[in-house]
Amino acid sequence: MGELFELQDEITKKIVVSLQVKLTHGEQARAYAKSTENLEAWSYGVRGNYLLDRFCKEDNVKARELLETAIKLDPNYVLAYVWLGATHAQAASYGWSENPLDSFERAHGLAQKALSLDDKSASVHTLLGMIYLFLNQHDKAISEGKVSISLDPNFSIAHAILAQTMFFSGAFEEAIQLMQKAMRLSPYYPAFYLVFLGRSCVFMKRYEEAITAFNQLHDRGQRGECAADLGLTHLARVYAEFGEENEARALMAAALKINPTLSLESFKQGQPFRNPAHMQREVDALAKAGLK
């Protein structure tokens, strides 16, 4: 699909949107396409959003450049502001930003700009929910997530971000239900959906489901759709928690070979648990698997 993004005409736009509906975002792709009439801006926006969904530091930087260009081409492109804001929020929450608070402020400013252009945009409220979550304002994050879903009940990302919020709020069963619905709404959902589905399953001691999710995450990493060490790290945590320490250590060793910078401190970044005991449970399992 990447090659089609380079072709900036109405026919190509219809082809790309049709492919997105069938293969990735579902019907939400049609709503995305209506956010701008500027074909060149739309092309930059689509490519930026594609890279944003990969949850990778390098792709985050590339996405930001594309989305900044999209806004220059169309200063009223609501979704470009949302996606650009999401790059800053993502960078701050995953430890990719030198100044996380500054990044969150930028994200919030972009969300407010998008809100001034369209206060009924589910995407804007989803971004606000993401920002409030990582600022540890869980109730505000939940409220924004519910507003987003009420505005667009078929919006997959809204369900996924609210699922992430419920996970960090300790409502693991609700997080599972929301994420499963997000997956049903998106023909080929972003890899990060599997992260929070699997982690929620672990807290509910649904280990087989967690292993299935993290194996799928590992496959996505092998295809370059997320960090290659992510699935292995979470698989190691599962095996450590239910007593398979040798398997856990082997998986963690493989993850560290891919990403030697992994550490317990780096893991703790961007983990806005409402209950510190939940954070400690994950940290203890990772330490048991050999992460230091």
PDB file of C-alpha atoms in Angstrom, residues 36 77 82 133 159 177 200 212 290 292:
ATOM      1  CA  THR A  36      -9.283  17.160   4.209  1.00  0.00           C
ATOM      2  CA  TYR A  77      -6.751  19.299   8.558  1.00  0.00           C
ATOM      3  CA  VAL A  82      -4.650  14.801  16.186  1.00  0.00           C
ATOM      4  CA  LEU A 133      -3.889   8.860  31.057  1.00  0.00           C
ATOM      5  CA  HIS A 159     -12.031   1.423  22.065  1.00  0.00           C
ATOM      6  CA  GLN A 177     -13.692  -6.647  26.510  1.00  0.00           C
ATOM      7  CA  SER A 200      -4.769  -7.663  30.880  1.00  0.00           C
ATOM      8  CA  THR A 212      -1.410 -16.424  22.265  1.00  0.00           C
ATOM      9  CA  GLY A 290      16.324 -11.908  34.190  1.00  0.00           C
ATOM     10  CA  LYS A 292      17.858  -5.921  35.503  1.00  0.00           C
TER      11      LYS A 292
END
